[in-house]
Short mmCIF file of C-alpha atoms in Angstrom, two decimals:
data_model
loop_
_atom_site.label_atom_id
_atom_site.label_comp_id
_atom_site.label_asym_id
_atom_site.label_seq_id
_atom_site.Cartn_x
_atom_site.Cartn_y
_atom_site.Cartn_z
CA MET A 65 56.36 -4.90 14.01
CA ARG A 66 54.84 -2.53 11.47
CA THR A 67 51.11 -1.89 12.17
CA ASP A 68 50.35 0.41 9.19
CA TYR A 69 50.23 -2.64 6.90
CA LEU A 70 48.33 -5.87 7.50
CA SER A 71 48.79 -9.46 6.45
CA ALA A 72 46.46 -10.86 3.78
CA GLN A 73 44.38 -12.74 6.33
CA GLU A 74 44.11 -9.69 8.66
CA ALA A 75 43.19 -7.40 5.75
CA ALA A 76 40.51 -9.76 4.41
CA SER A 77 39.08 -10.24 7.89
CA ARG A 78 38.86 -6.49 8.51
CA LEU A 79 37.10 -6.00 5.18
CA GLY A 80 34.88 -9.02 5.72
CA VAL A 81 35.76 -10.42 2.29
CA SER A 82 37.55 -13.45 0.85
CA LEU A 83 41.20 -13.40 -0.09
CA ALA A 84 40.17 -13.42 -3.75
CA THR A 85 38.17 -10.23 -3.26
CA LEU A 86 41.07 -8.62 -1.40
CA TYR A 87 43.39 -9.40 -4.34
CA ALA A 88 40.77 -7.91 -6.72
CA TYR A 89 40.76 -4.67 -4.75
CA VAL A 90 44.56 -4.58 -5.04
CA SER A 91 44.51 -5.24 -8.77
CA ARG A 92 42.06 -2.33 -9.24
CA GLY A 93 44.39 0.01 -7.35
CA ARG A 94 42.06 0.49 -4.39
CA ILE A 95 44.43 -1.04 -1.79
CA ASP A 96 48.18 -0.57 -1.79
CA SER A 97 50.35 -3.66 -1.14
CA ARG A 98 54.03 -4.26 -0.61
CA ALA A 99 56.37 -7.13 0.03
CA GLY A 100 56.20 -8.65 3.50
CA THR A 101 59.16 -8.88 5.88
CA ASP A 102 59.72 -12.51 4.97
CA GLY A 103 60.17 -11.65 1.31
CA ARG A 104 57.56 -14.18 0.19
CA SER A 105 54.19 -12.78 1.40
CA ARG A 106 52.54 -9.39 0.79
CA GLU A 107 51.19 -6.76 3.20
CA TYR A 108 48.22 -4.47 2.64
CA SER A 109 47.73 -0.80 3.62
CA ALA A 110 45.57 -0.52 6.75
CA ASN A 111 44.78 3.10 5.85
CA ASP A 112 43.47 2.14 2.39
CA ILE A 113 41.39 -0.63 3.93
CA ASP A 114 39.85 1.74 6.49
CA GLN A 115 39.01 4.28 3.76
CA LEU A 116 37.45 1.53 1.64
CA ILE A 117 35.29 0.43 4.57
CA GLU A 118 34.15 4.05 5.17
CA ARG A 119 33.25 4.54 1.49
CA ARG A 120 31.39 1.22 1.44
CA GLN A 121 29.37 2.12 4.54
CA ALA A 122 28.60 5.57 3.16
CA GLY A 123 27.49 3.96 -0.10
CA ARG A 124 25.18 1.60 1.73
CA GLY A 125 23.72 4.54 3.65
CA ALA A 126 23.14 6.42 0.38
CA VAL A 127 21.45 3.41 -1.18
CA GLN A 128 19.19 2.97 1.85
CA ALA A 129 18.36 6.68 1.85
CA ALA A 130 17.56 6.58 -1.86
CA ALA A 131 15.31 3.56 -1.43
CA HIS A 132 13.52 5.24 1.51
CA SER A 133 13.10 8.41 -0.58
CA LEU A 134 10.78 6.58 -3.00
CA ALA A 135 8.21 5.86 -0.23
CA TRP A 136 7.18 9.09 1.55
CA GLY A 137 10.84 9.65 2.42
CA LEU A 138 13.58 12.17 1.72
CA PRO A 139 13.19 14.75 -1.11
CA VAL A 140 14.63 13.61 -4.46
CA LEU A 141 13.98 16.56 -6.77
CA GLU A 142 14.13 20.35 -6.48
CA THR A 143 10.94 22.21 -7.38
CA ARG A 144 9.54 25.73 -7.09
CA ILE A 145 5.98 24.55 -7.62
CA SER A 146 4.56 23.40 -4.29
CA LEU A 147 5.44 22.86 -0.64
CA ILE A 148 3.74 20.62 1.91
CA ARG A 149 3.61 21.54 5.61
CA PRO A 150 1.78 19.66 8.40
CA HIS A 151 -0.96 22.34 8.41
CA GLY A 152 -1.43 22.62 4.64
CA HIS A 153 0.24 22.98 1.24
CA TYR A 154 1.43 25.97 -0.76
CA TYR A 155 1.59 26.87 -4.46
CA ARG A 156 4.76 28.89 -5.08
CA GLY A 157 4.58 30.13 -1.50
CA VAL A 158 0.83 30.90 -1.49
CA SER A 159 -1.47 28.84 0.73
CA ALA A 160 -3.76 26.55 -1.28
CA ILE A 161 -6.37 26.80 1.48
CA ALA A 162 -6.25 30.61 1.33
CA LEU A 163 -6.62 30.52 -2.45
CA ALA A 164 -9.70 28.31 -2.19
CA GLU A 165 -11.17 30.59 0.47
CA SER A 166 -10.50 33.70 -1.61
CA GLY A 167 -12.59 32.53 -4.59
CA ALA A 168 -9.67 31.65 -6.89
CA THR A 169 -10.50 29.44 -9.87
CA LEU A 170 -8.45 26.53 -11.21
CA GLU A 171 -7.37 28.84 -14.04
CA ASP A 172 -6.04 31.37 -11.45
CA VAL A 173 -4.10 28.62 -9.76
CA ALA A 174 -2.74 27.31 -13.06
CA ARG A 175 -1.37 30.75 -13.91
CA LEU A 176 0.37 30.79 -10.53
CA LEU A 177 1.72 27.23 -10.78
CA TRP A 178 2.98 27.81 -14.33
CA ASP A 179 4.67 31.07 -13.28
CA CYS A 180 2.90 33.01 -16.04
CA GLY A 181 3.58 36.50 -14.70
CA ASP A 182 1.55 39.06 -16.64
CA HIS A 183 0.80 36.64 -19.46
CA ASP A 184 -2.68 35.10 -19.47
CA PRO A 185 -2.63 31.85 -21.46
CA PHE A 186 -6.38 31.45 -20.94
CA ALA A 187 -7.14 34.55 -23.02
CA VAL A 188 -7.10 32.37 -26.13
CA THR A 189 -10.60 31.02 -26.81
CA PRO A 190 -10.58 27.24 -27.40
CA ALA A 191 -12.30 25.61 -30.36
CA HIS A 192 -15.92 24.62 -29.68
CA THR A 193 -15.85 21.34 -31.59
CA TRP A 194 -13.90 18.13 -31.38
CA PRO A 195 -12.22 16.28 -34.27
CA GLU A 196 -14.28 13.31 -35.39
CA ALA A 197 -11.93 10.78 -33.72
CA ILE A 198 -12.60 12.45 -30.35
CA SER A 199 -16.33 12.86 -30.99
CA SER A 200 -16.58 9.13 -31.61
CA LEU A 201 -15.05 8.47 -28.17
CA LEU A 202 -17.56 10.79 -26.54
CA ARG A 203 -20.44 8.91 -28.20
CA GLN A 204 -19.44 5.76 -26.30
CA PRO A 205 -21.00 6.12 -22.83
CA ASP A 206 -19.46 2.90 -21.53
CA ILE A 207 -15.94 4.35 -21.58
CA PRO A 208 -15.10 5.82 -18.13
CA PRO A 209 -13.85 9.43 -18.00
CA LEU A 210 -10.22 8.64 -17.19
CA GLU A 211 -9.93 6.02 -19.93
CA ARG A 212 -11.66 8.27 -22.45
CA THR A 213 -9.31 11.16 -21.70
CA THR A 214 -6.20 8.97 -21.77
CA ALA A 215 -7.21 7.62 -25.19
CA ALA A 216 -8.03 11.06 -26.61
CA LEU A 217 -4.99 13.09 -25.60
CA PRO A 218 -2.44 11.45 -27.96
CA LEU A 219 -4.88 12.05 -30.83
CA LEU A 220 -5.20 15.72 -29.91
CA ALA A 221 -1.42 16.04 -29.77
CA LEU A 222 -1.17 15.33 -33.50
CA ASP A 223 -2.60 18.74 -34.42
CA ALA A 224 -1.83 20.73 -31.25
CA PRO A 225 -0.13 24.12 -31.78
CA HIS A 226 3.26 24.86 -30.26
CA THR A 227 3.82 21.18 -29.36
CA HIS A 228 7.61 21.52 -29.41
CA SER A 229 8.00 25.28 -29.17
CA ALA A 230 10.76 26.55 -26.84
CA ASP A 231 9.01 29.86 -26.35
CA PRO A 232 7.73 30.07 -22.73
CA ARG A 233 4.52 31.88 -23.73
CA HIS A 234 3.73 29.38 -26.45
CA ARG A 235 4.27 26.54 -24.02
CA ARG A 236 1.88 28.05 -21.49
CA ASP A 237 -0.75 28.77 -24.15
CA TYR A 238 -0.39 25.12 -25.14
CA ALA A 239 -0.83 24.07 -21.46
CA ALA A 240 -3.93 26.24 -21.03
CA LEU A 241 -5.56 24.72 -24.11
CA LEU A 242 -4.70 21.24 -22.84
CA LEU A 243 -6.14 21.92 -19.39
CA ARG A 244 -9.47 23.03 -20.91
CA GLU A 245 -9.56 20.11 -23.31
CA THR A 246 -8.84 17.66 -20.52
CA ALA A 247 -11.58 19.03 -18.28
CA ALA A 248 -14.06 18.82 -21.17
CA LEU A 249 -13.04 15.23 -21.94
CA LEU A 250 -13.33 14.20 -18.30
CA CYS A 251 -16.95 15.35 -18.13
CA GLY A 252 -17.89 14.41 -21.70
CA ALA A 253 -18.40 17.99 -22.90
CA HIS A 254 -16.99 20.29 -25.58
CA PRO A 255 -14.14 22.75 -24.86
CA ASP A 256 -15.55 25.91 -23.34
CA PRO A 257 -14.11 29.31 -22.34
CA ARG A 258 -16.13 29.30 -19.11
CA PRO A 259 -14.31 28.53 -15.82
CA ILE A 260 -13.72 24.82 -15.55
CA HIS A 261 -15.81 24.35 -12.39
CA GLN A 262 -18.83 25.82 -14.18
CA LEU A 263 -18.26 23.63 -17.24
CA MET A 264 -18.22 20.47 -15.08
CA VAL A 265 -21.29 21.30 -13.00
CA THR A 266 -23.29 22.30 -16.07
CA ASN A 267 -22.44 19.02 -17.74
CA TRP A 268 -23.75 17.09 -14.69
CA GLN A 269 -27.05 18.98 -15.23
CA ILE A 270 -27.26 20.05 -11.62
CA GLU A 271 -28.41 23.63 -11.18
CA ASP A 272 -26.97 24.35 -7.78
CA ALA A 273 -24.68 27.30 -6.98
CA HIS A 274 -23.46 25.46 -3.88
CA LEU A 275 -22.14 22.56 -5.99
CA SER A 276 -20.38 24.97 -8.33
CA GLU A 277 -18.65 26.59 -5.34
CA LEU A 278 -17.68 23.20 -3.91
CA VAL A 279 -16.21 22.06 -7.21
CA ARG A 280 -14.29 25.31 -7.56
CA CYS A 281 -12.73 24.84 -4.10
CA ALA A 282 -12.01 21.14 -4.75
CA LEU A 283 -10.28 21.87 -8.07
CA VAL A 284 -8.05 24.45 -6.39
CA LEU A 285 -7.11 22.10 -3.52
CA CYS A 286 -6.48 19.20 -5.95
CA ALA A 287 -4.27 21.27 -8.29
CA ASP A 288 -0.95 20.01 -6.94
CA HIS A 289 0.51 18.06 -4.05
CA GLU A 290 4.24 17.99 -4.69
CA LEU A 291 5.83 14.70 -5.96
CA ASN A 292 2.87 12.33 -5.69
CA ALA A 293 3.06 9.26 -7.89
CA SER A 294 1.23 10.77 -10.88
CA SER A 295 3.23 14.01 -10.80
CA PHE A 296 6.49 12.06 -10.63
CA ALA A 297 5.40 9.89 -13.57
CA THR A 298 4.58 13.05 -15.52
CA ARG A 299 8.02 14.50 -14.79
CA VAL A 300 9.76 11.32 -15.91
CA ALA A 301 7.90 11.39 -19.21
CA ALA A 302 8.49 15.13 -19.65
CA SER A 303 12.22 14.72 -18.95
CA THR A 304 12.54 12.64 -22.14
CA GLY A 305 11.25 15.55 -24.23
CA ALA A 306 7.81 14.07 -24.70
CA SER A 307 5.08 16.59 -25.52
CA LEU A 308 2.79 17.91 -22.79
CA HIS A 309 -0.07 15.78 -24.10
CA VAL A 310 1.98 12.64 -23.77
CA ALA A 311 3.55 13.60 -20.45
CA VAL A 312 0.18 14.16 -18.75
CA CYS A 313 -1.02 10.82 -20.16
CA ALA A 314 1.60 9.29 -17.88
CA GLY A 315 -0.02 11.17 -15.00
CA LEU A 316 -3.52 9.97 -15.95
CA ALA A 317 -2.35 6.38 -16.27
CA THR A 318 -0.75 6.54 -12.84
CA LEU A 319 -3.80 8.16 -11.29
CA SER A 320 -5.93 5.23 -12.50
CA GLY A 321 -4.15 2.85 -10.13
CA PRO A 322 -6.01 1.59 -7.03
CA HIS A 323 -3.41 3.08 -4.69
CA HIS A 324 -3.82 6.58 -6.13
CA GLY A 325 -7.00 7.77 -7.81
CA GLY A 326 -8.66 4.48 -6.94
CA ALA A 327 -8.74 5.66 -3.33
CA VAL A 328 -11.54 8.05 -4.33
CA ALA A 329 -13.60 5.17 -5.73
CA ARG A 330 -13.04 3.10 -2.58
CA ALA A 331 -14.10 6.03 -0.38
CA HIS A 332 -17.21 6.50 -2.51
CA ALA A 333 -18.12 2.80 -2.21
CA PHE A 334 -17.55 2.91 1.53
CA ILE A 335 -19.88 5.90 1.93
CA GLN A 336 -22.55 4.32 -0.25
CA ASP A 337 -22.39 1.05 1.69
CA MET A 338 -22.66 2.81 5.03
CA LEU A 339 -25.52 5.07 3.89
CA HIS A 340 -27.63 2.00 3.21
CA GLU A 341 -27.06 0.58 6.70
CA ARG A 342 -29.88 0.93 9.20
CA HIS A 343 -27.35 0.81 12.01
CA PRO A 344 -24.10 2.31 10.64
CA SER A 345 -22.44 2.44 14.05
CA GLU A 346 -22.75 -1.34 14.50
CA LYS A 347 -21.61 -2.02 10.93
CA LEU A 348 -18.60 0.23 11.40
CA ARG A 349 -17.72 -1.49 14.66
CA GLU A 350 -17.93 -4.85 12.88
CA ARG A 351 -15.57 -3.65 10.17
CA LEU A 352 -13.08 -2.47 12.73
CA ARG A 353 -13.24 -5.75 14.67
CA ARG A 354 -12.37 -7.58 11.44
CA GLY A 355 -9.41 -5.29 10.94
CA ASP A 356 -10.81 -3.75 7.76
CA ILE A 357 -8.96 -0.68 6.48
CA LEU A 358 -11.42 2.16 6.15
CA PRO A 359 -10.81 4.09 2.90
CA GLY A 360 -10.41 7.85 2.68
CA LEU A 361 -9.11 8.37 6.21
CA GLY A 362 -5.82 9.77 7.42
CA HIS A 363 -2.78 10.90 5.40
CA PRO A 364 0.95 10.19 5.89
CA LEU A 365 1.88 13.87 5.49
CA TYR A 366 -0.79 15.28 7.80
CA ASN A 367 -0.66 13.85 11.29
CA GLU A 368 -3.42 16.13 12.51
CA GLY A 369 -5.72 15.42 9.58
CA ASP A 370 -5.78 16.41 5.91
CA PRO A 371 -6.71 20.16 5.84
CA ARG A 372 -8.01 19.81 2.27
CA GLY A 373 -10.58 17.23 3.32
CA ALA A 374 -11.49 19.22 6.43
CA MET A 375 -12.12 22.42 4.42
CA LEU A 376 -14.28 20.74 1.77
CA LEU A 377 -16.41 18.88 4.33
CA GLU A 378 -16.87 22.02 6.36
CA LYS A 379 -18.09 23.85 3.28
CA LEU A 380 -20.29 20.92 2.30
CA GLY A 381 -21.95 20.88 5.73
CA ALA A 382 -22.47 24.67 5.78
CA MET A 383 -24.07 24.76 2.34
CA HIS A 384 -26.65 22.02 2.82
CA PRO A 385 -27.59 21.90 6.50
CA GLN A 386 -31.09 20.53 5.72
CA SER A 387 -30.05 17.70 3.40
CA ALA A 388 -30.92 14.29 4.89
CA GLN A 389 -28.31 12.64 2.67
CA LEU A 390 -25.64 15.03 3.90
CA ARG A 391 -26.67 14.62 7.52
CA ARG A 392 -26.11 10.86 7.19
CA ILE A 393 -22.66 11.51 5.66
CA LEU A 394 -21.69 13.91 8.45
CA HIS A 395 -22.94 11.42 11.02
CA LEU A 396 -20.76 8.77 9.39
CA ILE A 397 -17.74 11.02 9.69
CA GLU A 398 -18.46 11.53 13.41
CA LEU A 399 -18.76 7.77 13.91
CA VAL A 400 -15.49 7.11 12.14
CA GLN A 401 -13.59 9.69 14.16
CA THR A 402 -15.13 8.46 17.41
CA GLN A 403 -14.47 4.77 16.80
CA CYS A 404 -11.04 4.84 15.16
CA GLY A 405 -9.75 8.39 15.70
CA GLN A 406 -8.99 9.08 12.01
CA ARG A 407 -10.10 12.10 10.03
CA PRO A 408 -11.30 12.17 6.42
CA ASN A 409 -8.78 13.08 3.78
CA LEU A 410 -9.23 14.67 0.34
CA ASP A 411 -10.32 11.37 -1.24
CA PHE A 412 -13.15 11.02 1.29
CA ALA A 413 -14.22 14.65 0.83
CA LEU A 414 -14.45 14.29 -2.96
CA ALA A 415 -16.48 11.09 -2.51
CA ALA A 416 -18.71 12.79 0.04
CA ILE A 417 -19.43 15.70 -2.31
CA ALA A 418 -20.36 13.29 -5.09
CA SER A 419 -22.51 11.22 -2.71
CA ALA A 420 -24.33 14.30 -1.40
CA TYR A 421 -25.38 15.18 -4.95
CA GLU A 422 -26.02 11.58 -5.99
CA LEU A 423 -23.11 11.57 -8.45
CA ASP A 424 -21.07 8.44 -9.06
CA ALA A 425 -17.42 7.80 -8.21
CA ASN A 426 -16.36 8.77 -11.75
CA ALA A 427 -17.56 12.33 -11.11
CA ALA A 428 -15.45 12.55 -7.94
CA LEU A 429 -12.41 11.19 -9.82
CA ALA A 430 -13.03 13.64 -12.67
CA ILE A 431 -12.78 16.54 -10.22
CA PHE A 432 -9.50 15.12 -8.90
CA ALA A 433 -8.03 14.59 -12.37
CA ALA A 434 -9.15 17.96 -13.77
CA GLY A 435 -7.63 19.78 -10.81
CA ARG A 436 -4.42 17.78 -10.71
CA MET A 437 -3.94 18.34 -14.44
CA ALA A 438 -2.87 21.92 -13.61
CA GLY A 439 -0.13 20.55 -11.38
CA TRP A 440 0.97 17.88 -13.86
CA LEU A 441 1.41 20.55 -16.48
CA ALA A 442 3.39 22.68 -13.99
CA HIS A 443 5.73 19.76 -13.28
CA ALA A 444 6.07 18.94 -16.99
CA LEU A 445 6.94 22.56 -17.84
CA GLU A 446 9.43 22.83 -14.97
CA GLN A 447 11.07 19.53 -15.86
CA GLN A 448 11.35 20.28 -19.55
CA GLU A 449 12.78 23.73 -18.87
CA SER A 450 15.44 22.18 -16.63
CA GLY A 451 16.63 20.13 -19.61
CA SER A 452 17.59 17.15 -17.42
CA LEU A 453 16.66 13.49 -17.90
CA ILE A 454 15.33 11.61 -14.87
CA ARG A 455 17.22 8.32 -14.88
CA PRO A 456 17.82 6.86 -11.38
CA ARG A 457 19.94 3.78 -10.74
CA ALA A 458 18.69 0.54 -9.24
CA SER A 459 20.16 -1.39 -6.34
CA TYR A 460 20.41 -4.93 -7.63
CA VAL A 461 19.50 -7.58 -5.04
CA GLY A 462 18.93 -10.49 -7.37
CA ARG A 463 20.99 -13.52 -8.36
CA MET A 464 24.53 -12.58 -9.22
CA PRO A 465 26.09 -13.74 -12.49
CA VAL A 466 28.62 -16.60 -12.36
CA ARG A 467 32.14 -15.43 -13.09
CA GLU A 468 33.63 -17.18 -16.07
CA ASP A 469 37.38 -17.82 -15.83
#
């Protein structure tokens, strides 16, 4: 008896399909068949069936891997911009922590992320006035910073220079102007040639060199963090050929979600609630007994704690050792770590800085967005220069259409 070919029933059983599906594979040329020994039936290649099973299993594995990649999983895009390691993250091979420690500004980091070389796109002085459409937005105090900035950027794109220029220098000049404009919009100010951290602190009307230094460090640490949700959204928009203004709007819109930038607001609310408690330890224990998730703690990519949050909180504690407000915040951090073993992340640190200076959650989120804008622009530039469109496929798991005979 020949064993290299199988009967229809044996072939369908090995494939785990119906006879109709087996015949469909044959008609598509995926399985060879020949006349059976009785002259009436057909036999089907065992080798073709085994190869089909292998390809199907490999395909399922690829689909599962792709699905896992979209949730803190396997890498899906190549980039030269940033790298994340358990002990910290790097901008084009340079430690972000080291840059913050060295006194680098957000502008310095932007030049590095954008691979500017000897060219300084920030040498161009921005205009000191806004168009009337933008000024009218700034005169409405009820519009939050993120929403105001998202509304303004498409209007600024209408008259922006070098919007669709292919020249690398023009594109980086365009990015530098956009970074300054965005920072000004986020804090309700006019574009300014001063370093962005100074612009933001001055607008908050807080004369404190310590705060200026904290904001500088925070902007540097926030500048990029690989393919987070907002950076990926920016790359998708940029891959279509959209202008930088429009591409970073996708990043801003994504940042506004409660599972991204909203984490900063939740951390700020948590700190404020706990600061008003006479017995924070008991309140914290009560929250944990209920199973409440404490915001601003832990990070999936840093098992030993988020080094960005640790650095900012260390600097915050060293700069204001006599502040009663800060002592309560530091005490809260100790309580959290003692009772649940988790360490504060970047979101918590930004909220703690804002709380220490009696700033609201919008100020903390403005720092995050202004810093991350440098990274969004880096991803947009890299994606556009690659010339490729991001268009993944979906794995359909819904109701299948009815076949019409």
